[in-house]
Coordinates of C-alpha atoms in Angstrom, one line a residue:
X87 CA -9.5 -25.0 -33.0
X88 CA -10.4 -22.9 -30.0
X89 CA -8.2 -23.1 -27.0
X90 CA -9.2 -22.1 -23.4
X91 CA -6.4 -21.5 -21.0
X92 CA -6.3 -21.0 -17.2
X93 CA -3.7 -19.3 -15.1
X94 CA -4.2 -21.2 -11.9
X95 CA -2.8 -21.9 -8.6
X96 CA -3.9 -23.2 -5.2
X97 CA -7.5 -22.1 -5.0
X98 CA -8.9 -20.6 -1.8
X99 CA -12.4 -21.6 -0.6
X100 CA -13.5 -18.0 -0.3
X101 CA -13.3 -15.3 -3.0
X102 CA -11.9 -12.8 -0.6
X103 CA -9.0 -15.1 0.4
X104 CA -7.0 -14.4 -2.8
X105 CA -3.4 -15.6 -2.5
X106 CA -1.6 -12.4 -3.0
X107 CA 2.1 -12.3 -3.9
X108 CA 2.2 -15.8 -5.5
X109 CA 5.6 -16.5 -7.0
X110 CA 4.3 -18.9 -9.7
X111 CA 1.1 -19.8 -11.7
X112 CA 0.1 -23.0 -13.4
X113 CA -1.2 -22.9 -17.0
X114 CA -3.3 -25.6 -18.6
X115 CA -4.5 -25.4 -22.2
X116 CA -7.3 -27.5 -23.5
X117 CA -9.2 -27.6 -26.8
X118 CA -13.0 -27.7 -27.4
X119 CA -13.0 -31.4 -26.6
X120 CA -11.3 -30.9 -23.3
X121 CA -8.1 -32.5 -24.6
X122 CA -5.1 -31.3 -22.8
X123 CA -2.6 -29.5 -25.0
X124 CA -0.2 -27.9 -22.5
X125 CA 0.4 -28.0 -18.8
X126 CA 3.1 -25.8 -17.4
X127 CA 4.2 -24.0 -14.2
X128 CA 5.3 -20.5 -14.9
X129 CA 6.9 -17.7 -12.8
X130 CA 4.9 -14.6 -12.0
X131 CA 7.4 -12.6 -14.0
X132 CA 6.9 -10.4 -17.1
X133 CA 9.4 -12.2 -19.3
X134 CA 8.1 -15.7 -18.4
X135 CA 4.4 -14.6 -18.8
X136 CA 5.1 -13.0 -22.2
X137 CA 6.7 -16.3 -23.3
X138 CA 3.7 -18.2 -22.1
X139 CA 1.3 -16.0 -24.0
X140 CA 3.4 -16.4 -27.1
X141 CA 3.5 -20.2 -26.8
X142 CA -0.2 -20.5 -26.3
X143 CA -1.0 -18.3 -29.2
X144 CA 1.4 -20.3 -31.4
X145 CA -0.3 -23.5 -30.2
X146 CA -3.7 -22.1 -31.3
X147 CA -2.7 -21.9 -34.9
X148 CA -4.3 -18.5 -35.3
X149 CA -7.7 -19.6 -33.8
X150 CA -9.2 -17.4 -31.0
X151 CA -8.0 -18.1 -27.5
X152 CA -10.1 -17.5 -24.4
X153 CA -8.2 -17.1 -21.1
X154 CA -9.8 -18.0 -17.8
X155 CA -8.4 -16.9 -14.5
X156 CA -9.3 -17.6 -10.9
X157 CA -8.2 -14.2 -9.4
X158 CA -9.1 -10.8 -10.6
X159 CA -6.6 -8.8 -8.5
X160 CA -3.5 -9.4 -6.3
X161 CA -1.0 -11.8 -7.7
X162 CA -2.9 -12.0 -11.0
X163 CA -2.7 -8.3 -11.7
X164 CA 0.4 -8.5 -13.9
X165 CA -1.0 -11.4 -16.0
X166 CA -4.3 -9.6 -16.5
X167 CA -2.5 -6.4 -17.6
X168 CA -0.4 -8.3 -20.1
X169 CA -3.4 -10.2 -21.5
X170 CA -5.7 -7.2 -21.8
X171 CA -3.0 -4.9 -23.2
X172 CA -2.5 -7.5 -26.0
X173 CA -6.2 -7.7 -26.8
X174 CA -6.8 -11.1 -25.3
X175 CA -10.3 -12.1 -23.9
X176 CA -10.1 -13.0 -20.2
X177 CA -12.8 -14.6 -18.1
X178 CA -13.0 -14.7 -14.3
X179 CA -14.2 -17.7 -12.4
X180 CA -14.4 -17.3 -8.6
X181 CA -12.4 -19.6 -6.3
X182 CA -15.7 -20.8 -4.7
X183 CA -17.0 -22.0 -8.0
X184 CA -13.7 -23.9 -8.6
X185 CA -13.9 -25.5 -5.2
X186 CA -17.4 -26.8 -5.7
X187 CA -16.8 -27.9 -9.3
X188 CA -13.7 -29.9 -8.4
X189 CA -15.8 -32.5 -6.6
X190 CA -17.3 -33.6 -9.9
X191 CA -13.9 -34.4 -11.5
X192 CA -12.0 -37.6 -11.2
X193 CA -9.7 -38.0 -8.2
X194 CA -9.7 -36.8 -4.6
X195 CA -6.3 -35.2 -4.8
X196 CA -5.8 -31.5 -5.1
X197 CA -2.9 -30.0 -7.2
X198 CA -2.3 -26.8 -9.1
X199 CA -2.5 -28.7 -12.4
X200 CA -5.9 -30.2 -11.5
X201 CA -7.3 -26.8 -10.4
X202 CA -6.1 -25.2 -13.6
X203 CA -7.7 -27.9 -15.7
X204 CA -11.0 -27.6 -13.7
X205 CA -11.2 -23.9 -14.4
X206 CA -10.2 -24.3 -18.1
X207 CA -12.9 -26.9 -18.5
X208 CA -15.5 -24.8 -16.7
X209 CA -14.7 -21.9 -19.0
X210 CA -15.1 -24.2 -21.9
X211 CA -18.6 -25.2 -20.9
X212 CA -20.1 -22.2 -19.1
X213 CA -21.5 -19.0 -20.7
X214 CA -22.2 -17.0 -17.6
X215 CA -18.7 -16.1 -16.6
X216 CA -17.8 -12.4 -16.3
X217 CA -15.2 -11.0 -18.6
X218 CA -12.2 -9.3 -16.9
X219 CA -11.3 -5.7 -17.9
X220 CA -8.3 -3.9 -16.7
X221 CA -10.3 -1.0 -15.5
X222 CA -9.5 2.7 -15.6
X223 CA -6.6 4.1 -13.6
X224 CA -8.9 6.1 -11.2
X225 CA -10.9 3.0 -10.3
X226 CA -7.7 1.0 -9.6
X227 CA -6.4 3.8 -7.4
X228 CA -9.7 4.0 -5.6
X229 CA -9.6 0.3 -5.0
X230 CA -6.2 0.6 -3.4
X231 CA -7.2 3.6 -1.3
X232 CA -10.5 2.2 -0.1
X233 CA -8.9 -1.1 0.8
X234 CA -6.3 0.7 2.8
X235 CA -9.0 2.7 4.6
X236 CA -10.9 -0.5 5.4
X237 CA -7.7 -1.9 7.0
X238 CA -7.2 1.2 9.0
X239 CA -10.7 1.2 10.3
X240 CA -10.4 -2.4 11.3
X241 CA -7.1 -1.7 13.1
X242 CA -8.8 1.2 14.9
X243 CA -11.7 -1.0 16.0
X244 CA -9.3 -3.6 17.3
X245 CA -7.2 -1.1 19.2
X246 CA -10.3 0.5 20.9
X247 CA -11.6 -2.9 21.9
X248 CA -8.2 -3.8 23.3
X249 CA -8.0 -0.5 25.2
X250 CA -11.5 -0.9 26.7
X251 CA -10.7 -4.5 27.7
X252 CA -7.5 -3.5 29.4
X253 CA -9.2 -0.6 31.3
X254 CA -11.9 -2.9 32.4
X255 CA -9.4 -5.0 34.3
X256 CA -8.1 -2.2 36.5
X257 CA -10.3 0.9 36.2
X258 CA -13.9 -0.1 35.1
X259 CA -15.4 3.3 36.2
X260 CA -13.3 5.2 33.7
X261 CA -14.0 2.6 31.0
X262 CA -17.7 3.3 31.4
X263 CA -17.4 7.0 31.5
X264 CA -16.6 7.7 27.8
X265 CA -17.4 6.4 24.4
X266 CA -13.9 5.9 23.1
X267 CA -15.1 5.2 19.5
X268 CA -16.3 8.8 19.1
X269 CA -14.7 10.9 21.9
X270 CA -11.3 12.2 20.9
X271 CA -11.2 14.1 24.3
X272 CA -11.2 10.7 26.2
X273 CA -8.2 9.5 24.1
X274 CA -6.3 12.7 24.8
X275 CA -7.0 12.2 28.5
X276 CA -5.7 8.6 28.4
X277 CA -2.4 9.7 26.9
X278 CA -1.6 11.6 30.2
X279 CA -3.7 10.1 33.0
X280 CA -4.9 6.5 33.2
X281 CA -5.2 5.6 36.9
X282 CA -7.6 6.6 39.7
X283 CA -4.7 7.9 41.9
X284 CA -3.2 10.0 39.1
X285 CA -6.6 11.6 38.3
X286 CA -7.3 12.4 42.0
X287 CA -3.8 14.0 42.4
X288 CA -4.2 16.4 39.5
X289 CA -7.8 17.3 40.4
X290 CA -10.6 18.6 38.3
X291 CA -9.4 22.2 37.7
X292 CA -5.8 21.4 36.8
X293 CA -6.9 18.5 34.6
X294 CA -9.3 20.8 32.8
X295 CA -6.5 23.3 32.1
X296 CA -4.2 20.4 30.9
X297 CA -7.0 19.3 28.5
X298 CA -7.7 22.8 27.3
X299 CA -4.0 23.3 26.5
X300 CA -4.3 20.3 24.2
X301 CA -7.3 21.8 22.4
X302 CA -9.9 19.5 23.9
X303 CA -13.5 20.8 23.7
X304 CA -15.6 20.7 26.8
X305 CA -12.5 20.3 28.9
X306 CA -14.3 21.1 32.1
X307 CA -17.0 18.4 31.6
X308 CA -14.4 15.8 30.5
X309 CA -12.2 16.6 33.6
X310 CA -15.2 16.4 35.9
X311 CA -16.3 13.1 34.5
X312 CA -12.8 11.6 34.8
X313 CA -12.2 12.8 38.4
X314 CA -15.7 11.5 39.4
X315 CA -14.8 8.1 38.0
X316 CA -11.5 8.2 40.0
X317 CA -13.3 9.1 43.2
X318 CA -15.4 6.0 42.7
X319 CA -12.4 3.7 43.0
X320 CA -9.7 3.8 45.7
X321 CA -8.3 0.3 45.2
X322 CA -5.2 -0.3 43.2
X323 CA -5.5 -3.5 41.2
X324 CA -2.5 -5.8 40.7
X325 CA -0.7 -4.9 37.4
X326 CA -2.2 -1.4 37.3
X327 CA 1.0 0.4 36.4
X328 CA 1.8 -1.8 33.4
X329 CA -1.8 -1.8 32.3
X330 CA -1.9 2.0 32.4
X331 CA 1.2 2.2 30.2
X332 CA -0.5 -0.2 27.7
X333 CA -3.7 2.0 27.7
X334 CA -1.7 5.1 27.1
X335 CA 0.1 3.5 24.2
X336 CA -3.2 2.2 22.7
X337 CA -4.8 5.7 23.0
X338 CA -1.9 7.2 21.1
X339 CA -2.2 4.4 18.5
X340 CA -5.9 5.2 18.0
X341 CA -5.3 8.9 17.6
X342 CA -2.6 8.2 15.0
X343 CA -5.0 5.9 13.1
X344 CA -7.6 8.7 13.2
X345 CA -5.1 11.0 11.6
X346 CA -4.2 8.5 8.9
X347 CA -7.8 7.7 8.2
X348 CA -8.5 11.5 7.7
X349 CA -5.5 11.7 5.3
X350 CA -6.7 8.7 3.4
X351 CA -10.2 10.1 3.2
X352 CA -8.8 13.3 1.7
X353 CA -6.8 11.3 -0.9
X354 CA -10.0 9.2 -1.7
X355 CA -12.1 12.3 -2.2
X356 CA -9.5 14.1 -4.4
X357 CA -9.0 11.0 -6.6
X358 CA -12.8 10.2 -6.8
X359 CA -13.7 13.7 -7.9
X360 CA -11.5 13.2 -11.0
X361 CA -13.7 10.4 -12.2
X362 CA -16.2 11.3 -14.9
X363 CA -19.1 9.7 -13.0
X364 CA -18.3 11.5 -9.7
X365 CA -20.9 14.3 -10.0
X366 CA -23.7 11.8 -10.9
X367 CA -22.8 9.5 -8.0
X368 CA -22.5 12.3 -5.5
X369 CA -25.9 13.6 -6.5
X370 CA -27.5 10.5 -5.0
X371 CA -28.6 11.2 -1.4
X372 CA -26.5 9.1 1.1
X373 CA -23.6 8.6 -1.3
X374 CA -20.6 10.6 -0.1
X375 CA -17.0 10.6 -1.5
X376 CA -16.0 7.4 0.5
X377 CA -19.0 5.3 -0.5
X378 CA -19.0 6.7 -4.0
X379 CA -15.3 5.8 -4.3
X380 CA -16.0 2.2 -3.1
X381 CA -18.8 1.9 -5.7
X382 CA -16.4 3.1 -8.4
X383 CA -13.6 0.8 -7.2
X384 CA -15.6 -2.3 -7.2
X385 CA -17.4 -1.7 -10.4
X386 CA -14.3 -0.7 -12.3
X387 CA -15.9 2.6 -13.2
X388 CA -17.5 1.1 -16.3
X389 CA -21.2 0.1 -16.2
X390 CA -21.0 -1.4 -19.6
X391 CA -19.1 -4.4 -18.1
X392 CA -22.3 -5.5 -16.3
X393 CA -24.7 -5.0 -19.3
X394 CA -27.8 -4.3 -17.2
X395 CA -28.8 -3.1 -13.8
X396 CA -30.1 -6.6 -13.0
X397 CA -26.6 -8.0 -13.5
X398 CA -25.1 -5.3 -11.2
X399 CA -27.8 -6.1 -8.6
X400 CA -26.8 -9.8 -8.8
X401 CA -23.1 -8.9 -8.2
X402 CA -24.1 -6.6 -5.3
X403 CA -26.2 -9.3 -3.7
X404 CA -29.4 -7.3 -4.2
X405 CA -31.1 -9.8 -6.6
X406 CA -32.6 -12.7 -4.7
X407 CA -32.3 -16.2 -6.1
X408 CA -35.0 -19.0 -5.7
X409 CA -34.4 -21.8 -3.2
X410 CA -37.3 -24.0 -4.1
X411 CA -37.6 -27.7 -3.3
X412 CA -40.5 -30.1 -3.8
X413 CA -43.7 -28.4 -2.9
X414 CA -41.9 -25.3 -1.6
X415 CA -41.9 -22.5 -4.2
X416 CA -41.3 -18.8 -4.1
X417 CA -38.6 -19.2 -1.4
X418 CA -36.2 -16.4 -2.3
X419 CA -32.8 -16.0 -0.7
X420 CA -29.8 -13.8 -1.1
X421 CA -27.2 -15.4 -3.4
X422 CA -24.1 -16.9 -1.7
X423 CA -21.8 -15.3 -4.2
X424 CA -21.8 -11.6 -4.3
X425 CA -19.5 -8.6 -3.6
X426 CA -20.0 -7.6 0.0
X427 CA -18.3 -4.3 -0.4
X428 CA -20.9 -3.3 -3.1
X429 CA -23.7 -4.5 -0.9
X430 CA -22.3 -2.4 1.9
X431 CA -22.2 0.7 -0.3
X432 CA -25.9 0.4 -1.2
X433 CA -27.1 -0.7 2.2
X434 CA -25.3 2.1 4.1
X435 CA -26.3 4.8 1.6
X436 CA -29.9 3.6 1.8
X437 CA -29.9 3.9 5.6
X438 CA -28.9 7.5 5.2
X439 CA -31.3 8.2 2.3
X440 CA -34.3 6.7 4.2
X441 CA -33.8 9.6 6.8
X442 CA -32.8 12.6 4.6
X443 CA -34.3 12.0 1.2
X444 CA -38.1 12.6 0.8
X445 CA -38.3 10.2 -2.2
X446 CA -36.4 7.4 -0.4
X447 CA -38.2 8.0 2.9
X448 CA -41.6 7.6 1.2
X449 CA -40.5 4.4 -0.5
X450 CA -39.2 3.1 2.9
X451 CA -42.3 4.0 4.7
X452 CA -44.4 2.3 2.1
X453 CA -42.5 -0.9 2.5
X454 CA -42.8 -0.8 6.3
X455 CA -46.6 -0.3 5.8
X456 CA -46.6 -3.4 3.7
X457 CA -45.3 -5.4 6.7
X458 CA -41.6 -5.4 5.8
X459 CA -39.1 -5.4 8.6
X460 CA -36.6 -2.5 8.8
X461 CA -33.8 -4.6 7.2
X462 CA -36.1 -5.8 4.4
X463 CA -37.3 -2.3 3.7
X464 CA -33.7 -1.0 3.5
X465 CA -32.7 -3.9 1.1
X466 CA -35.7 -3.1 -1.1
X467 CA -34.8 0.6 -1.1
X468 CA -31.2 -0.3 -1.9
X469 CA -32.3 -2.3 -5.0
X470 CA -34.5 0.6 -6.1
X471 CA -31.7 3.1 -5.7
X472 CA -29.3 0.8 -7.6
X473 CA -31.7 0.9 -10.6
X474 CA -31.9 4.7 -10.3
X475 CA -28.1 5.1 -10.1
X476 CA -27.6 2.8 -13.1
X477 CA -30.0 5.0 -15.2
X478 CA -28.4 8.2 -14.1
X479 CA -24.9 7.0 -15.0
X480 CA -26.2 5.7 -18.3
X481 CA -27.9 8.9 -19.2
X482 CA -25.3 11.2 -17.7
X483 CA -27.9 13.0 -15.5
X484 CA -27.8 14.0 -11.8
X485 CA -30.4 13.0 -9.2
X486 CA -33.1 15.5 -8.5
X487 CA -35.1 15.2 -5.3
X488 CA -38.8 15.4 -5.8
X489 CA -41.3 15.5 -3.0
X490 CA -43.7 12.6 -2.9
X491 CA -47.3 13.5 -3.9
X492 CA -49.5 14.6 -1.0
X493 CA -52.6 12.5 -0.3
X494 CA -55.8 14.0 -1.6
X495 CA -59.0 13.6 0.5
X496 CA -62.1 13.2 -1.5
X497 CA -65.4 14.3 0.1

């Protein structure tokens, strides 16, 4: 008798809304005829999970057991580690799939037990589910570091947007004067001077000296730009004093985030270069340490898990799926289920490669000549580069740039 078991819980509608830090899981065991053998709520604790595994294996009477799970990280990490360390086969079924499948089962209600049964039954019937592997330590570390970097970048963007919105309320001329996303000098300026009156009082020369003492490049130009903005506004808006204090605090916050991002980048690069595929990945034009680390993190560092480049392309959202109906055929669209982080890796690296790599540029230009829009040409290039990267990792070779053949004129 073959048993299929699911460690379930309340399922999110989106794959990226994993319920991290769950205190309990729900387990349902069914046989090949979908007959329920066990239904139990279990604490997310090593002792309790070991007992659950022992009970399920005992219930199977020595027959193979397949475990299906609806999360592949977060609160499920301990369960996955216990199962894989004990040689158990674990399948992953995304939360979106569970959500859509639930509608075909009896009853409108939603409980942990029902969700667990749905996924166990889906694992019983389906043959297209991805097997979960624990992944190597470097890939796990890189997933943690790259996720942290993504959070820091999002925090930085929010802080800059809030800073600009606040400045727009009381000092629009200075808000327009600098690009606060790229100009560190403007952030240093705002830590000391945020109002028109304060900038006029210090004047261009003294402000330039103040900036130079804080190691700001082009201090004369920055000072002149800031004072010019101050001369354009002599009206003090209500709430200016408090708004200026908020702007100074936000500027310091952005600078602190920049430092933490730089430190995280150094950690990412150091850990990524320890991976056996690092040299191959970095040889691809457009793939630097951060994007290479994201690729490793979200593939687990093991290409054999995917089986083929086509499978990897499907996971990355670079393999279109048909959306045909009636007389309409050949209507290809991007799949709804794919790893957006992997798609970002290939899309961003292809944007760079289309400018700096002769081979990629020639492919991109050919697609544009065929009538493809810029975005379509980049997606096509990304798929092509995925195939190349797959082959390089498989063969253990590095990428070699070769110039495209020159056209030959025949007379």
